[in-house]
């Protein structure tokens, strides 16, 4: 099978990264979580207390942000590094989740991230998940998957992940955060979250991880069979 690009887009917390990671492992592809890059930028701006309404300050701060995605053999996954430090833990904080969609809607920030994501795709054999991967970053991706699930189901899943670190956060609050992020992500002018016309839709409200993987793998195989040699 010739190496492809697999683009997975969809709403907040609907299992994109779980599926992306599993596909990458099975196909022996690299996996890049583009959301982690926007989270790392957000974390850097919050840490520097940059005013998110001050575009000049943001542009200035971007000059000091160096992102890298490296494979961590202990966690057996790729993690984002910010200025020479792994920041996987920090970027999953509630504070970052509350600010990230606002940051990701800024055109200068998107241009900064998209350029780096496209460079990562020069070598095919890649799964990338996000919001604009099949529409903007890799419109020529061989496989495009658009994932969705019922909002309450997504909130419950994310709340279970967060429970240990943030016992003070309720399911309702998680649901509010997801609703807000989806709204900002779908309504921004640059790279809005939307299904690419040629994307294959997976609604995983009633699918478990194994079923979702099977549906996606069947689709990937069908696409691969129809590609010119
Ligand atoms: O929480 P979840 O895993 O669903 O989100 P994420 O993939 O970590 O992405 C965090 C945020 O980054 C999203 O809510 C979007 O605002 C933004 N994002 C984006 O704008 N474009 C992408 N390609 C990926 C993420």
Coordinates of C-alpha atoms and ligand atoms in Angstrom, one line a residue:
X1 CA 0.0 0.0 0.0
X2 CA 1.5 3.3 -1.0
X3 CA 1.9 5.8 1.9
X4 CA -1.0 8.1 2.3
X5 CA -2.1 11.1 4.3
X6 CA -5.1 10.4 6.6
X7 CA -6.9 13.6 7.7
X8 CA -9.3 13.3 10.6
X9 CA -11.4 16.3 11.5
X10 CA -14.4 16.8 13.8
X11 CA -15.9 18.3 16.9
X12 CA -14.2 18.7 20.3
X13 CA -13.7 15.5 22.2
X14 CA -15.2 13.1 19.8
X15 CA -12.4 10.5 19.9
X16 CA -10.3 11.8 16.9
X17 CA -7.0 11.3 18.6
X18 CA -7.8 7.8 19.8
X19 CA -8.7 6.7 16.3
X20 CA -5.8 8.6 14.8
X21 CA -3.3 7.0 17.1
X22 CA -4.7 3.5 16.5
X23 CA -4.7 3.9 12.7
X24 CA -1.1 5.2 12.8
X25 CA 0.0 2.3 14.9
X26 CA -1.6 -0.3 12.6
X27 CA -0.4 1.3 9.4
X28 CA 3.0 2.2 10.9
X29 CA 2.4 5.9 10.1
X30 CA 3.4 9.0 12.0
X31 CA 0.6 10.6 14.1
X32 CA 0.4 14.4 14.6
X33 CA -2.2 15.9 16.9
X34 CA -2.7 19.4 15.4
X35 CA -4.8 20.4 18.4
X36 CA -1.9 19.8 20.7
X37 CA 0.0 22.5 18.6
X38 CA -2.7 25.1 19.2
X39 CA -2.8 24.1 22.8
X40 CA 1.0 24.6 23.1
X41 CA 0.8 28.0 21.5
X42 CA -2.1 28.9 23.9
X43 CA -0.1 27.7 26.9
X44 CA 2.9 29.8 25.8
X45 CA 0.7 32.9 25.4
X46 CA -1.0 32.4 28.7
X47 CA 2.4 31.8 30.5
X48 CA 3.7 35.1 29.0
X49 CA 0.4 36.8 29.9
X50 CA 0.0 38.1 26.4
X51 CA -3.2 40.1 25.8
X52 CA -5.2 37.9 23.4
X53 CA -6.8 41.1 21.9
X54 CA -3.4 42.6 21.1
X55 CA -2.4 41.2 17.7
X56 CA 1.0 42.9 17.7
X57 CA 1.9 41.4 21.0
X58 CA 0.8 38.0 19.7
X59 CA 2.9 38.4 16.6
X60 CA 5.8 39.4 18.7
X61 CA 5.3 36.4 21.1
X62 CA 5.1 34.0 18.1
X63 CA 8.6 34.8 17.2
X64 CA 9.8 33.2 20.4
X65 CA 7.6 30.1 20.1
X66 CA 9.4 27.0 18.7
X67 CA 7.2 23.9 18.4
X68 CA 8.3 20.4 17.8
X69 CA 6.6 17.1 17.7
X70 CA 8.7 14.2 19.0
X71 CA 8.1 10.5 19.6
X72 CA 8.3 9.6 23.2
X73 CA 9.3 6.0 23.5
X74 CA 8.1 5.7 27.1
X75 CA 4.6 6.9 26.4
X76 CA 4.8 5.3 22.9
X77 CA 3.3 8.4 21.3
X78 CA 4.2 11.7 19.8
X79 CA 4.2 14.7 22.1
X80 CA 4.5 18.4 21.6
X81 CA 7.6 20.2 22.7
X82 CA 7.6 24.0 23.3
X83 CA 11.0 25.7 23.2
X84 CA 12.9 22.5 24.0
X85 CA 10.6 21.2 26.8
X86 CA 7.8 18.6 26.6
X87 CA 4.5 20.2 27.5
X88 CA 2.0 17.4 27.1
X89 CA 0.8 17.6 30.7
X90 CA 0.5 21.5 30.8
X91 CA -1.4 21.8 27.5
X92 CA -4.2 19.5 28.8
X93 CA -5.0 21.9 31.6
X94 CA -8.5 23.4 32.0
X95 CA -7.1 26.9 31.7
X96 CA -5.7 26.0 28.2
X97 CA -9.0 24.3 27.2
X98 CA -10.9 27.5 28.1
X99 CA -8.7 29.8 26.0
X100 CA -7.5 27.6 23.1
X101 CA -10.4 28.1 20.6
X102 CA -10.1 31.9 21.0
X103 CA -6.4 31.6 20.2
X104 CA -6.9 29.2 17.3
X105 CA -9.3 31.6 15.7
X106 CA -6.6 34.2 15.2
X107 CA -5.5 34.1 11.5
X108 CA -1.8 34.8 12.3
X109 CA -1.8 31.9 14.7
X110 CA -3.4 29.6 12.1
X111 CA -0.9 30.6 9.4
X112 CA 2.0 29.8 11.9
X113 CA 0.6 26.4 12.7
X114 CA -0.6 25.4 9.2
X115 CA 2.8 26.1 7.7
X116 CA 4.5 23.7 10.1
X117 CA 1.8 21.0 9.7
X118 CA 2.1 21.1 5.9
X119 CA 5.9 20.7 6.2
X120 CA 5.3 17.6 8.3
X121 CA 3.2 16.1 5.5
X122 CA 5.9 16.4 2.9
X123 CA 6.8 12.9 3.8
X124 CA 3.6 10.9 3.4
X125 CA 2.6 8.1 5.7
X126 CA 0.9 10.4 8.2
X127 CA -2.3 10.6 10.2
X128 CA -3.2 14.1 11.4
X129 CA -6.2 15.1 13.4
X130 CA -7.8 18.5 13.9
X131 CA -10.5 20.8 12.5
X132 CA -9.2 21.9 9.1
X133 CA -6.9 19.1 8.1
X134 CA -9.0 17.8 5.2
X135 CA -10.1 21.2 4.1
X136 CA -7.0 23.5 4.5
X137 CA -3.9 21.7 5.6
X138 CA -4.1 18.7 3.3
X139 CA -6.9 19.2 0.8
X140 CA -5.2 16.4 -1.3
X141 CA -5.2 13.8 1.6
X142 CA -6.1 10.4 0.2
X143 CA -8.3 9.6 3.2
X144 CA -10.5 12.2 5.0
X145 CA -12.6 11.2 8.0
X146 CA -15.1 13.5 9.7
X147 CA -16.0 12.5 13.2
X148 CA -19.0 13.5 15.2
X149 CA -21.0 12.3 18.3
X150 CA -23.8 13.6 20.5
X151 CA -22.6 16.5 22.6
X152 CA -23.6 15.0 26.0
X153 CA -21.8 11.7 25.1
X154 CA -18.7 13.7 24.3
X155 CA -18.9 15.7 27.5
X156 CA -19.2 12.6 29.6
X157 CA -16.2 11.0 27.9
X158 CA -14.1 14.1 28.5
X159 CA -15.3 14.5 32.1
X160 CA -14.2 11.0 32.9
X161 CA -10.7 11.8 31.5
X162 CA -10.5 15.1 33.5
X163 CA -12.0 13.8 36.8
X164 CA -8.7 12.8 38.4
X165 CA -6.9 16.1 37.8
X166 CA -9.9 18.4 38.0
X167 CA -12.4 16.9 40.4
X168 CA -14.0 20.3 40.8
X169 CA -15.2 20.5 37.2
X170 CA -18.8 19.2 36.5
X171 CA -20.1 17.4 33.4
X172 CA -22.2 20.5 32.8
X173 CA -19.1 22.7 32.7
X174 CA -17.3 20.3 30.4
X175 CA -20.4 20.3 28.1
X176 CA -20.4 24.1 28.1
X177 CA -16.7 24.2 27.2
X178 CA -17.2 21.8 24.3
X179 CA -20.3 23.7 23.1
X180 CA -18.4 27.0 23.1
X181 CA -15.3 25.6 21.4
X182 CA -17.5 24.0 18.7
X183 CA -19.2 27.3 18.1
X184 CA -16.0 29.3 17.9
X185 CA -14.4 26.6 15.7
X186 CA -17.3 26.4 13.2
X187 CA -17.8 30.2 13.0
X188 CA -14.3 31.6 12.6
X189 CA -13.4 33.0 9.2
X190 CA -10.1 31.3 8.7
X191 CA -10.0 27.4 8.6
X192 CA -13.4 26.9 10.2
X193 CA -14.3 23.4 11.3
X194 CA -16.4 21.9 8.6
X195 CA -16.7 18.5 6.8
X196 CA -14.7 18.4 3.6
X197 CA -17.0 17.5 0.7
X198 CA -15.2 14.2 0.1
X199 CA -14.9 13.2 3.8
X200 CA -16.2 9.9 5.2
X201 CA -18.4 10.6 8.2
X202 CA -18.2 8.5 11.4
X203 CA -20.8 9.2 14.1
X204 CA -19.4 7.3 17.1
X205 CA -22.2 8.1 19.6
X206 CA -23.1 4.4 19.7
X207 CA -19.8 2.9 18.6
X208 CA -17.1 1.7 21.0
X209 CA -13.4 2.1 20.2
X210 CA -13.1 -1.3 18.5
X211 CA -16.1 -0.7 16.3
X212 CA -15.0 2.8 15.3
X213 CA -11.6 1.5 14.4
X214 CA -13.1 -1.3 12.2
X215 CA -15.3 1.2 10.3
X216 CA -12.3 3.5 9.7
X217 CA -10.0 0.7 8.7
X218 CA -12.5 -0.7 6.2
X219 CA -12.8 2.8 4.7
X220 CA -9.0 3.2 4.5
X221 CA -8.6 -0.2 2.8
X222 CA -11.3 0.6 0.3
X223 CA -9.6 3.9 -0.6
X224 CA -6.2 2.3 -0.8
X225 CA -7.5 -0.4 -3.2
X226 CA -8.8 2.3 -5.6
X227 CA -5.6 4.4 -5.7
X228 CA -3.6 4.3 -8.9
X229 CA -0.4 2.2 -8.3
Ligands
LIG1 O1 -10.3 18.8 23.2 P1 -10.0 18.2 21.9 O2 -9.1 17.0 22.0 O3 -11.2 17.9 21.1 O4 -9.4 19.4 21.1 P2 -8.0 19.5 20.4 O5 -7.9 18.6 19.2 O6 -6.9 19.3 21.5 O7 -7.9 21.0 19.9 C1 -8.0 22.1 20.8 C2 -8.5 23.3 20.1 O8 -7.6 23.7 19.1 C3 -9.9 23.1 19.3 O9 -11.0 23.3 20.1 C4 -9.7 24.1 18.2 O10 -10.1 25.4 18.7 C5 -8.2 24.2 18.0 N1 -7.9 23.5 16.7 C6 -8.0 24.1 15.5 O11 -8.5 25.2 15.5 N2 -7.5 23.5 14.4 C7 -7.0 22.3 14.4 N3 -6.5 21.8 13.3 C8 -6.9 21.6 15.6 C9 -7.4 22.2 16.8

